[in-house]
Short mmCIF file of C-alpha atoms and ligand atoms in Angstrom, two decimals:
data_model
loop_
_atom_site.label_atom_id
_atom_site.label_comp_id
_atom_site.label_asym_id
_atom_site.label_seq_id
_atom_site.Cartn_x
_atom_site.Cartn_y
_atom_site.Cartn_z
CA MET X 1 89.93 119.47 99.89
CA ALA X 2 89.19 115.67 99.73
CA PHE X 3 86.13 113.33 99.23
CA GLU X 4 85.89 110.70 100.32
CA ARG X 5 82.46 109.47 101.26
CA VAL X 6 79.63 110.97 99.04
CA GLY X 7 75.45 110.57 98.73
CA VAL X 8 73.84 110.21 95.86
CA VAL X 9 70.56 111.49 96.14
CA GLY X 10 68.30 110.03 93.02
CA LEU X 11 69.73 105.94 91.70
CA GLY X 12 67.76 106.76 88.42
CA THR X 13 69.60 106.00 85.13
CA MET X 14 72.10 109.31 85.95
CA GLY X 15 72.27 108.57 89.57
CA ALA X 16 72.54 104.78 89.61
CA GLY X 17 75.41 105.49 87.34
CA ILE X 18 76.59 108.39 89.03
CA ALA X 19 77.01 106.23 92.13
CA GLU X 20 78.75 103.62 90.13
CA VAL X 21 81.54 106.08 89.12
CA PHE X 22 82.15 106.98 91.99
CA ALA X 23 82.93 103.49 93.29
CA ARG X 24 84.71 102.39 90.42
CA ALA X 25 87.48 105.64 91.45
CA GLY X 26 86.97 103.45 95.48
CA LEU X 27 84.86 106.42 96.97
CA ARG X 28 81.85 105.19 99.79
CA VAL X 29 79.02 106.02 98.37
CA ILE X 30 75.48 106.15 100.13
CA GLY X 31 72.40 105.64 98.01
CA VAL X 32 69.46 106.94 98.56
CA GLU X 33 65.98 106.39 97.28
CA ALA X 34 62.40 107.68 98.00
CA ASP X 35 61.17 104.13 98.90
CA ALA X 36 61.67 100.75 98.73
CA GLU X 37 60.34 100.32 95.10
CA ALA X 38 62.66 103.06 94.03
CA LEU X 39 65.39 101.29 95.76
CA ALA X 40 65.37 98.16 94.38
CA ARG X 41 65.13 99.47 91.35
CA GLY X 42 68.22 101.24 91.97
CA ARG X 43 70.43 98.68 92.40
CA GLY X 44 68.88 96.48 90.04
CA HIS X 45 70.32 99.50 87.57
CA LEU X 46 74.23 98.99 89.56
CA GLU X 47 74.01 95.16 89.61
CA ARG X 48 73.20 95.20 85.83
CA SER X 49 75.59 97.22 84.26
CA THR X 50 78.76 96.05 86.74
CA GLY X 51 77.41 92.93 85.40
CA LYS X 52 77.48 93.66 81.50
CA ALA X 53 81.18 94.44 82.24
CA VAL X 54 81.83 91.22 83.69
CA ASP X 55 80.06 89.75 81.01
CA LYS X 56 82.63 92.24 78.55
CA GLY X 57 85.29 90.68 80.75
CA LYS X 58 86.02 94.20 81.18
CA LEU X 59 85.91 93.67 85.28
CA ALA X 60 86.58 90.90 87.12
CA PRO X 61 83.71 89.33 89.44
CA GLY X 62 85.63 90.00 92.51
CA GLN X 63 85.97 93.73 91.42
CA ARG X 64 82.28 94.30 91.09
CA ASP X 65 82.01 93.10 94.11
CA GLU X 66 84.56 95.00 96.04
CA ILE X 67 82.44 97.61 93.75
CA LEU X 68 78.78 96.59 94.82
CA GLY X 69 80.28 96.29 98.83
CA ARG X 70 81.45 99.95 98.51
CA ILE X 71 77.51 101.22 98.49
CA THR X 72 75.48 101.23 100.14
CA LEU X 73 71.72 101.63 100.01
CA THR X 74 68.81 103.20 101.79
CA THR X 75 65.53 104.81 102.16
CA SER X 76 66.77 107.23 104.92
CA ARG X 77 68.22 110.85 104.30
CA GLU X 78 69.42 110.46 107.86
CA ASP X 79 72.58 108.38 106.81
CA LEU X 80 74.11 111.59 104.62
CA ARG X 81 75.32 113.27 107.60
CA ASP X 82 78.80 112.26 107.80
CA VAL X 83 78.99 112.83 103.91
CA ASP X 84 81.98 115.42 102.37
CA LEU X 85 79.76 115.95 99.03
CA VAL X 86 76.14 114.64 97.80
CA VAL X 87 75.42 114.55 94.46
CA GLU X 88 72.00 114.84 93.83
CA ALA X 89 69.94 113.40 90.23
CA ILE X 90 66.48 113.63 90.84
CA PRO X 91 63.95 114.64 88.34
CA GLU X 92 64.25 118.00 86.56
CA ILE X 93 61.82 120.69 88.42
CA LEU X 94 62.93 122.50 90.81
CA ASP X 95 60.57 122.65 93.67
CA TYR X 96 61.74 119.05 93.99
CA LYS X 97 65.53 120.42 94.00
CA ILE X 98 64.74 122.93 96.26
CA ALA X 99 62.81 120.54 99.08
CA LEU X 100 65.88 118.43 98.71
CA PHE X 101 69.00 120.35 98.99
CA LYS X 102 66.68 122.88 101.57
CA ASP X 103 66.20 119.15 103.55
CA LEU X 104 70.01 118.28 102.95
CA ASP X 105 71.37 121.29 104.49
CA ARG X 106 69.33 120.14 107.85
CA ILE X 107 70.70 116.98 108.02
CA CYS X 108 74.59 117.17 106.39
CA GLU X 109 76.96 118.75 108.20
CA PRO X 110 78.20 122.39 107.47
CA GLY X 111 81.28 121.17 105.40
CA THR X 112 79.25 118.88 103.03
CA VAL X 113 79.79 120.03 99.49
CA LEU X 114 76.00 120.18 97.63
CA ALA X 115 76.06 118.77 93.97
CA THR X 116 73.00 118.76 91.47
CA ASN X 117 73.30 116.63 88.77
CA SER X 118 70.44 119.38 87.14
CA SER X 119 71.14 119.36 83.46
CA SER X 120 69.35 123.25 83.06
CA LEU X 121 68.15 124.35 86.55
CA SER X 122 69.79 127.96 88.56
CA VAL X 123 72.33 126.08 90.75
CA THR X 124 71.78 130.40 92.26
CA ALA X 125 68.24 129.81 92.56
CA ILE X 126 69.11 126.31 94.50
CA ALA X 127 71.56 127.09 96.50
CA ALA X 128 69.89 130.66 97.84
CA ALA X 129 67.14 128.21 99.35
CA THR X 130 70.12 126.14 101.60
CA GLY X 131 72.28 128.43 104.94
CA ARG X 132 75.47 127.41 102.84
CA PRO X 133 75.23 128.48 99.74
CA GLY X 134 79.18 128.94 98.68
CA GLN X 135 78.91 125.00 99.44
CA VAL X 136 76.56 124.39 96.76
CA VAL X 137 77.26 123.59 92.71
CA GLY X 138 76.75 121.56 89.87
CA MET X 139 78.05 118.35 89.15
CA HIS X 140 76.65 117.69 85.87
CA PHE X 141 77.00 114.24 84.11
CA PHE X 142 76.49 112.74 81.12
CA ASN X 143 74.22 109.21 80.06
CA PRO X 144 76.09 106.66 80.56
CA ALA X 145 77.54 108.28 83.58
CA PRO X 146 80.23 105.52 83.27
CA VAL X 147 80.55 106.43 79.47
CA MET X 148 81.00 109.70 78.52
CA LYS X 149 84.40 111.44 80.06
CA LEU X 150 83.07 115.21 80.49
CA VAL X 151 81.31 116.88 83.70
CA GLU X 152 80.08 120.44 84.15
CA VAL X 153 81.33 122.06 86.79
CA VAL X 154 78.74 124.98 87.52
CA GLY X 155 79.92 127.90 90.11
CA THR X 156 77.68 130.97 90.94
CA VAL X 157 78.54 134.11 92.04
CA VAL X 158 78.24 132.76 95.67
CA THR X 159 80.08 129.46 95.18
CA ALA X 160 83.16 129.81 97.49
CA PRO X 161 86.61 130.63 96.65
CA GLY X 162 88.47 127.41 95.14
CA LEU X 163 85.14 124.73 95.15
CA VAL X 164 85.12 124.62 92.02
CA ALA X 165 88.53 123.79 91.41
CA ASP X 166 88.17 121.38 94.21
CA VAL X 167 85.26 119.24 92.01
CA ALA X 168 87.50 119.72 88.90
CA ALA X 169 90.04 117.66 90.79
CA LEU X 170 87.02 115.32 92.10
CA ALA X 171 86.24 114.74 88.62
CA GLY X 172 89.36 114.12 87.35
CA ARG X 173 89.72 111.53 90.26
CA LEU X 174 87.30 109.87 88.97
CA GLY X 175 88.86 109.72 85.42
CA LYS X 176 86.34 112.92 83.93
CA THR X 177 87.36 115.46 82.54
CA ALA X 178 86.17 118.93 83.97
CA VAL X 179 84.59 122.21 81.88
CA ALA X 180 84.26 124.32 85.01
CA VAL X 181 80.95 126.89 83.92
CA GLY X 182 78.80 129.72 84.73
CA ASP X 183 75.07 128.94 85.61
CA ARG X 184 73.09 129.85 82.68
CA ALA X 185 69.84 127.23 81.33
CA GLY X 186 71.87 124.17 79.66
CA PHE X 187 75.27 125.11 80.91
CA VAL X 188 77.12 124.53 77.70
CA VAL X 189 76.27 120.81 76.53
CA ASN X 190 72.49 121.34 76.86
CA ARG X 191 72.05 124.89 75.52
CA LEU X 192 73.55 123.51 72.42
CA LEU X 193 72.50 120.19 72.30
CA LEU X 194 68.69 120.19 73.56
CA PRO X 195 67.76 122.99 70.72
CA TYR X 196 69.03 121.18 67.87
CA LEU X 197 67.00 117.43 68.96
CA ASN X 198 63.43 120.06 69.84
CA GLN X 199 64.37 121.49 66.26
CA ALA X 200 65.14 117.91 64.91
CA ALA X 201 61.50 116.51 66.57
CA VAL X 202 59.98 120.11 64.69
CA LEU X 203 61.36 118.70 61.24
CA MET X 204 59.40 116.03 61.97
CA GLU X 205 56.43 117.50 62.57
CA LEU X 206 56.42 119.98 59.79
CA GLY X 207 57.08 116.55 57.54
CA VAL X 208 59.92 117.43 56.03
CA ALA X 209 61.71 114.26 56.51
CA GLY X 210 60.99 111.15 58.74
CA ARG X 211 62.50 109.62 61.58
CA ASP X 212 64.62 107.08 60.57
CA ASP X 213 65.44 109.34 58.04
CA ILE X 214 66.76 112.29 60.50
CA ASP X 215 68.78 109.86 62.96
CA ALA X 216 70.68 108.28 59.52
CA ALA X 217 71.11 111.93 58.42
CA MET X 218 73.44 113.02 61.24
CA LYS X 219 74.19 109.24 62.12
CA LEU X 220 76.00 108.20 58.93
CA GLY X 221 76.02 112.04 57.26
CA VAL X 222 77.14 114.12 60.37
CA GLY X 223 78.92 110.99 62.40
CA LEU X 224 77.20 111.90 65.21
CA PRO X 225 77.55 108.30 67.65
CA MET X 226 73.20 108.52 67.11
CA GLY X 227 70.72 110.31 65.83
CA PRO X 228 68.80 112.96 67.55
CA PHE X 229 65.29 110.84 68.00
CA THR X 230 67.65 107.57 69.60
CA LEU X 231 69.70 110.37 71.51
CA LEU X 232 66.69 111.94 72.67
CA ASP X 233 65.20 108.42 73.99
CA LEU X 234 68.37 108.02 75.83
CA ILE X 235 68.28 111.05 77.48
CA GLY X 236 64.40 110.11 77.95
CA LEU X 237 61.89 112.50 76.32
CA ASP X 238 60.41 113.86 79.13
CA THR X 239 63.98 115.59 80.96
CA ALA X 240 63.97 116.64 77.50
CA TYR X 241 60.78 118.48 77.69
CA GLU X 242 61.64 120.08 81.56
CA VAL X 243 65.08 121.08 79.74
CA MET X 244 63.91 123.40 76.85
CA GLY X 245 61.38 124.93 79.21
CA VAL X 246 63.74 126.35 81.66
CA LEU X 247 65.81 127.31 78.14
CA PHE X 248 62.56 129.27 76.98
CA ASP X 249 62.17 130.65 80.40
CA GLU X 250 65.79 131.92 80.37
CA THR X 251 65.58 132.84 76.94
CA ARG X 252 62.92 132.96 75.41
CA ASP X 253 63.79 131.94 72.16
CA ARG X 254 60.87 130.26 70.51
CA ARG X 255 63.30 127.53 69.18
CA HIS X 256 63.94 126.51 72.72
CA ALA X 257 60.20 126.21 73.28
CA PRO X 258 59.45 122.53 73.42
CA ALA X 259 58.62 120.73 70.29
CA PRO X 260 54.14 120.02 70.91
CA LEU X 261 55.09 116.17 69.52
CA LEU X 262 57.86 116.64 72.63
CA ARG X 263 54.87 117.09 74.98
CA GLU X 264 51.85 114.64 73.10
CA LEU X 265 54.79 111.65 73.77
CA VAL X 266 55.68 112.80 77.48
CA THR X 267 51.67 113.49 78.10
CA ALA X 268 51.12 109.60 76.88
CA GLY X 269 53.83 107.83 78.76
CA LEU X 270 56.80 107.49 75.83
CA LEU X 271 59.81 108.97 77.42
CA GLY X 272 61.74 106.45 76.01
CA ARG X 273 64.39 103.37 76.63
CA LYS X 274 63.67 103.97 80.48
CA SER X 275 59.67 102.95 79.46
CA GLY X 276 60.15 100.77 77.06
CA ARG X 277 58.94 102.93 74.27
CA GLY X 278 59.08 107.24 73.09
CA PHE X 279 60.45 108.02 69.56
CA TYR X 280 61.39 103.93 68.30
CA GLY X 281 59.50 100.90 70.29
CA ASP X 282 57.31 100.37 68.02
CA PRO X 283 58.60 97.18 65.74
CA PRO X 284 61.00 98.31 62.47
CA ARG X 285 59.36 99.00 59.24
CA GLU X 286 62.42 97.99 57.25
CA GLU X 287 61.83 99.25 53.41
CA PRO X 288 63.16 97.07 50.86
CA ALA X 289 65.59 97.67 48.87
CA LYS X 290 63.87 97.69 44.89
CA SER X 291 66.31 97.50 41.98
CA ARG X 292 64.11 99.29 39.36
CA PRO X 293 65.92 100.74 36.51
CA ALA X 294 65.83 103.55 36.00
CA THR X 295 67.70 106.07 33.36
CA PHE X 296 69.63 109.68 34.97
CA GLY X 297 70.28 112.57 34.49
CA VAL X 298 72.85 114.36 36.84
CA THR X 299 73.08 118.47 36.75
CA GLY X 300 74.61 121.18 38.74
CA ALA X 301 77.86 122.04 40.20
CA GLY X 302 80.10 118.86 42.17
CA GLY X 303 77.74 116.47 39.99
CA ASP X 304 80.39 114.27 38.51
CA GLY X 305 81.18 112.82 41.47
CA LEU X 306 77.79 111.05 41.68
CA ALA X 307 77.29 111.02 37.27
CA GLU X 308 80.12 108.61 37.97
CA ARG X 309 79.24 106.16 40.87
CA LEU X 310 76.23 105.40 39.14
CA ARG X 311 77.78 104.85 35.70
CA ALA X 312 79.44 102.83 37.59
CA ALA X 313 76.48 101.40 39.52
CA GLY X 314 75.34 100.14 35.65
CA PHE X 315 72.48 103.07 34.99
CA LYS X 316 72.66 104.60 31.61
CA GLU X 317 72.25 109.00 31.89
CA SER X 318 69.63 109.98 29.32
CA GLU X 319 68.75 112.83 27.41
CA ASP X 320 64.67 111.64 28.85
CA PRO X 321 65.29 110.97 32.06
CA ASP X 322 63.52 108.86 34.39
CA VAL X 323 65.05 111.35 36.83
CA VAL X 324 66.62 114.16 36.70
CA LEU X 325 68.80 114.46 39.98
CA ARG X 326 69.93 118.20 40.52
CA LEU X 327 72.78 119.21 43.50
CA ALA X 328 71.34 121.99 44.77
CA ASP X 329 72.74 125.30 45.25
CA ARG X 330 69.35 126.46 45.83
CA PRO X 331 65.71 126.04 46.31
CA VAL X 332 65.39 123.15 44.04
CA ILE X 333 61.85 124.11 43.25
CA GLU X 334 63.85 127.19 40.80
CA HIS X 335 65.32 124.57 39.23
CA ALA X 336 62.50 122.59 38.16
CA VAL X 337 59.90 125.36 36.33
CA ARG X 338 62.23 125.12 34.02
CA LEU X 339 62.59 121.91 32.70
CA PRO X 340 59.74 120.54 30.53
CA ASP X 341 59.07 117.92 32.82
CA PRO X 342 59.55 119.57 36.89
CA ALA X 343 58.06 117.07 38.33
CA ARG X 344 61.22 114.53 37.35
CA MET X 345 63.20 116.75 39.21
CA VAL X 346 65.21 115.76 42.65
CA GLY X 347 67.37 117.63 44.84
CA VAL X 348 70.16 116.23 45.86
CA HIS X 349 72.66 117.03 48.82
CA LEU X 350 76.29 114.76 49.55
CA VAL X 351 76.22 114.72 52.83
CA GLY X 352 79.83 113.10 53.72
CA ASP X 353 81.27 109.76 51.77
CA HIS X 354 77.91 107.60 53.18
CA VAL X 355 74.65 110.13 52.69
CA ALA X 356 72.20 111.83 49.60
CA GLU X 357 69.84 114.11 51.19
CA LEU X 358 67.65 114.01 48.22
CA ALA X 359 64.28 116.80 47.98
CA SER X 360 61.42 116.52 46.95
CA THR X 361 59.60 119.36 45.49
CA ALA X 362 56.17 120.98 45.41
CA LEU X 363 55.58 118.70 41.97
CA THR X 364 58.10 115.77 42.32
CA SER X 365 56.08 113.15 41.30
CA GLU X 366 56.44 109.79 43.44
CA GLU X 367 58.09 107.46 40.76
CA ALA X 368 60.65 110.21 40.77
CA ALA X 369 61.17 110.31 43.98
CA SER X 370 60.93 106.99 44.67
CA ALA X 371 64.21 106.10 41.45
CA ALA X 372 66.18 108.50 42.98
CA ARG X 373 66.16 106.37 46.67
CA ASP X 374 66.36 103.53 44.28
CA LEU X 375 69.60 104.48 42.44
CA VAL X 376 71.54 105.97 45.31
CA LYS X 377 71.06 102.99 47.22
CA ILE X 378 72.35 100.82 44.91
CA ALA X 379 75.46 103.32 44.58
CA GLY X 380 75.92 102.53 47.84
CA LEU X 381 74.43 105.88 49.50
CA THR X 382 72.13 105.94 52.00
CA PRO X 383 68.93 107.72 51.07
CA VAL X 384 67.63 110.60 53.01
CA PRO X 385 64.24 111.33 51.45
CA CYS X 386 63.21 114.82 52.81
CA LYS X 387 61.17 118.36 51.38
CA ASP X 388 62.98 121.21 49.42
CA ARG X 389 63.26 123.71 52.16
CA ALA X 390 66.55 125.66 53.12
CA GLY X 391 69.18 123.11 54.53
CA PHE X 392 67.02 119.79 53.83
CA VAL X 393 67.57 117.62 56.60
CA VAL X 394 71.51 118.09 58.45
CA ASP X 395 72.00 121.99 56.88
CA ALA X 396 69.31 123.32 59.29
CA LEU X 397 70.07 121.00 62.12
CA LEU X 398 73.91 121.52 61.94
CA PHE X 399 74.58 124.86 60.90
CA PRO X 400 72.72 126.67 63.54
CA TYR X 401 74.16 124.29 66.45
CA LEU X 402 77.08 125.85 65.12
CA ASN X 403 75.55 129.27 65.06
CA ASP X 404 74.17 128.69 68.37
CA ALA X 405 78.85 127.74 70.04
CA VAL X 406 80.09 130.72 68.37
CA ARG X 407 76.92 133.11 70.07
CA MET X 408 78.29 131.38 73.06
CA HIS X 409 82.32 131.63 72.89
CA ASP X 410 80.96 134.94 71.87
CA SER X 411 79.47 136.14 75.05
CA GLY X 412 82.19 135.73 76.78
CA TYR X 413 80.30 132.47 78.76
CA ALA X 414 82.96 130.22 77.40
CA SER X 415 86.13 129.29 75.84
CA ILE X 416 86.39 127.60 71.93
CA ASP X 417 88.61 124.57 73.48
CA ASP X 418 86.11 124.43 75.86
CA ILE X 419 82.79 124.11 74.26
CA ASP X 420 84.48 121.92 71.86
CA ALA X 421 85.79 119.74 74.55
CA ALA X 422 82.34 119.67 76.30
CA MET X 423 80.74 118.71 72.90
CA ARG X 424 82.96 115.86 71.92
CA LEU X 425 83.42 114.56 75.35
CA GLY X 426 79.68 115.14 76.75
CA CYS X 427 77.85 113.79 73.57
CA GLY X 428 80.57 111.67 71.70
CA TYR X 429 80.72 114.56 69.22
CA PRO X 430 83.43 113.06 66.86
CA ALA X 431 84.91 117.39 67.21
CA GLY X 432 83.42 119.85 68.67
CA PRO X 433 81.52 122.49 67.09
CA PHE X 434 85.19 125.37 66.23
CA GLU X 435 86.64 122.39 64.54
CA MET X 436 83.63 121.35 62.58
CA LEU X 437 83.53 124.81 61.36
CA GLU X 438 87.13 124.89 60.31
CA SER X 439 86.93 121.73 58.45
CA LEU X 440 83.28 122.40 57.33
CA GLY X 441 84.78 126.16 56.10
CA LEU X 442 83.83 128.85 57.96
CA ALA X 443 81.84 130.70 54.44
CA LYS X 444 80.03 127.93 53.45
CA VAL X 445 78.20 127.54 57.35
CA ARG X 446 77.96 131.40 57.10
CA ASP X 447 75.73 131.23 53.80
CA GLY X 448 73.79 127.72 55.00
CA LEU X 449 72.90 129.98 57.83
CA ARG X 450 71.77 133.04 55.90
CA ALA X 451 69.78 130.78 53.42
CA LEU X 452 68.03 129.21 56.83
CA TYR X 453 67.54 132.51 57.94
CA THR X 454 65.74 133.62 54.50
CA GLU X 455 62.93 130.83 54.27
CA TYR X 456 62.49 130.74 57.85
CA ARG X 457 63.35 134.08 59.32
CA GLU X 458 63.79 132.75 62.69
CA PRO X 459 66.16 135.61 64.12
CA ALA X 460 68.66 132.64 65.38
CA PHE X 461 69.86 131.82 62.42
CA ALA X 462 71.02 134.71 61.29
CA PRO X 463 75.19 134.24 61.65
CA ALA X 464 76.68 135.44 64.57
CA PRO X 465 78.17 138.46 63.62
CA LEU X 466 81.95 137.08 65.05
CA LEU X 467 81.45 134.10 62.47
CA ASP X 468 80.05 136.99 60.23
CA GLN X 469 83.14 139.29 59.91
CA LEU X 470 85.75 135.99 60.02
CA VAL X 471 84.82 135.53 56.77
CA THR X 472 85.02 138.81 55.16
CA ALA X 473 87.79 139.23 56.60
CA GLY X 474 88.40 136.04 54.71
CA VAL X 475 89.66 134.22 58.03
CA SER X 476 89.51 130.42 58.01
CA ARG X 477 90.32 129.75 61.83
CA PHE X 478 88.67 131.38 65.04
CA PRO X 479 91.22 133.13 66.97
CA ARG X 480 92.41 131.77 69.70
CA PRO X 481 94.43 132.83 72.81
N1 CAA Y 501 76.44 102.03 81.42
C1 CAA Y 501 77.82 101.94 80.91
N2 CAA Y 501 78.37 101.44 79.90
C2 CAA Y 501 78.01 101.43 78.55
C3 CAA Y 501 76.11 101.94 78.89
C4 CAA Y 501 75.71 102.07 80.08
N3 CAA Y 501 74.41 102.74 80.03
N4 CAA Y 501 76.31 102.23 77.75
C5 CAA Y 501 76.95 102.25 76.45
N5 CAA Y 501 78.61 101.45 77.90
C6 CAA Y 501 79.61 101.22 78.01
C7 CAA Y 501 80.02 99.69 76.46
O1 CAA Y 501 78.93 98.38 77.49
C8 CAA Y 501 80.76 99.61 75.58
O2 CAA Y 501 82.00 99.43 76.70
P1 CAA Y 501 83.36 99.08 75.46
O3 CAA Y 501 84.07 99.71 74.93
O4 CAA Y 501 84.14 99.00 76.94
O5 CAA Y 501 82.84 97.85 75.71
C9 CAA Y 501 80.81 100.94 75.24
O6 CAA Y 501 80.21 101.70 76.69
C10 CAA Y 501 80.17 101.74 73.95
O7 CAA Y 501 78.89 101.26 73.78
P2 CAA Y 501 78.62 100.01 73.16
O8 CAA Y 501 78.97 99.02 72.11
O9 CAA Y 501 77.23 99.27 73.19
O10 CAA Y 501 77.78 101.13 71.90
P3 CAA Y 501 77.73 101.62 70.87
O11 CAA Y 501 79.16 102.77 70.97
O12 CAA Y 501 76.97 102.76 70.66
O13 CAA Y 501 77.72 103.49 72.44
C11 CAA Y 501 76.77 105.02 73.64
C12 CAA Y 501 76.52 103.65 72.97
C13 CAA Y 501 78.61 105.25 74.52
C14 CAA Y 501 75.55 105.62 74.28
C15 CAA Y 501 77.58 106.03 71.88
O14 CAA Y 501 76.13 105.69 70.81
C16 CAA Y 501 77.47 107.33 72.51
O15 CAA Y 501 78.39 108.36 73.14
N6 CAA Y 501 75.84 107.79 72.57
C17 CAA Y 501 76.46 109.21 72.88
C18 CAA Y 501 75.28 109.92 74.28
C19 CAA Y 501 75.14 110.93 74.79
O16 CAA Y 501 75.16 112.12 74.14
N7 CAA Y 501 75.19 111.59 75.99
C20 CAA Y 501 75.21 112.91 76.39
C21 CAA Y 501 73.39 112.73 76.68
S1 CAA Y 501 73.01 114.48 76.93
C22 CAA Y 501 73.26 114.35 78.75
O17 CAA Y 501 72.72 113.23 79.11
C23 CAA Y 501 72.72 115.23 79.60
C24 CAA Y 501 71.87 115.43 79.59
O18 CAA Y 501 71.44 116.54 81.41
C25 CAA Y 501 70.77 115.32 78.90
#
């Protein structure tokens, strides 16, 4: 099927990015917005994005003119009559989308393919509202659309044979990689990504760690391109809230209930980048690095490297130290209560080469916690202060995400390679979840999940049976066909 003329309805961040992607690939685009004001905003997105590319020398001014010249902007949906494909990118509310698709069905030629960029809503429900359910698919781009390489192409039980392959081929022509999936809430990426982002907001609300510390842990410790709160601001908190609601409606998994904090920020109009403020946007509060001398002790398996680092940074080990750093293997408090002065113990979990999570127990003194922060900073690590809770920050966010990926694959929804590719290309992750599982070690993740389950009694934290069985069998890689 040839796609040469496409329509894009909704020119917010995503729609404008999608229009740009089509125009860059040489297709003619009709961009539709509801009114003149919204259209002007859409034009602004397109001009800014291509303008930046010119400033960076990625695009010649003439090429930019050609790209913008391929895009016609209008407030009339009727102008979509003759296009081959329409991609819808309006707000994530099913009733709005259904009303739009009914209208597109009336306006467009019978052969026109209608696609939704929905992040999570039922493509089947949208298709069923039209007189051409076989011609309706999901075509889900990722923010920023000109940059992220993934397109999820969503087929339903009534999609015409061959259409998913045709739309996937179009994605290839746009320079994207398509992953074809069935119609489940959140598809692959949002089903795995959004619960993790939501859980980050829950951890913050529970006071396990702060915004900047959680972001630093995931970015510097795990190597993700952005921490969860920076990413929530990029996605838009209203979109994230709606997606979580859709996930919850389908799964009834209480982890998918939108974090109350999200609801509060959305109601306050703090939507993230698009409104200028979300989790971020208040003036940064940089804590100056202090260099208070402290003596230390290190206990627990694997602490030699840290002790060496601290000695190299000029700190003294002592039999009566200011702070005892305990490499944590189980709740830190269990170790602390055996010390003459439990107030001095801080749990440590080293994440990668750059981050040290520092867990304070109910008995840790503010002096010891602060001394631990100073020590690890001067030793060249980023401290992530947190509470003594199973998984601290990183494992509590990372392991359930990995477990969800195993369950997703085991349910037959998507292959290991597709899930890995989707997370790498859709979110810029350095590795997909199965690649991460295999490099961390299956047993380590399984044991970490058990600890999380024991602490929180959250059913979804119980290790996926497939993961558990592979560990029991002594296998270190997931079987691939
Ligand atoms: N539009 C166009 N190009 C953009 C852009 C935008 N909005 N933002 C960044 N870029 C380009 C930059 O121009 C730059 O291009 P060059 O390398 O050619 O110079 C490139 O992207 C990298 O940008 P920066 O150097 O400014 O910044 P960075 O290295 O920090 O990368 C990022 C920015 C690409 C956004 C990166 O941080 C990243 O990959 N973050 C993760 C984003 C993510 O997870 N997206 C998916 C969200 S989920 C979703 O969208 C689905 C949903 O339904 C909710």
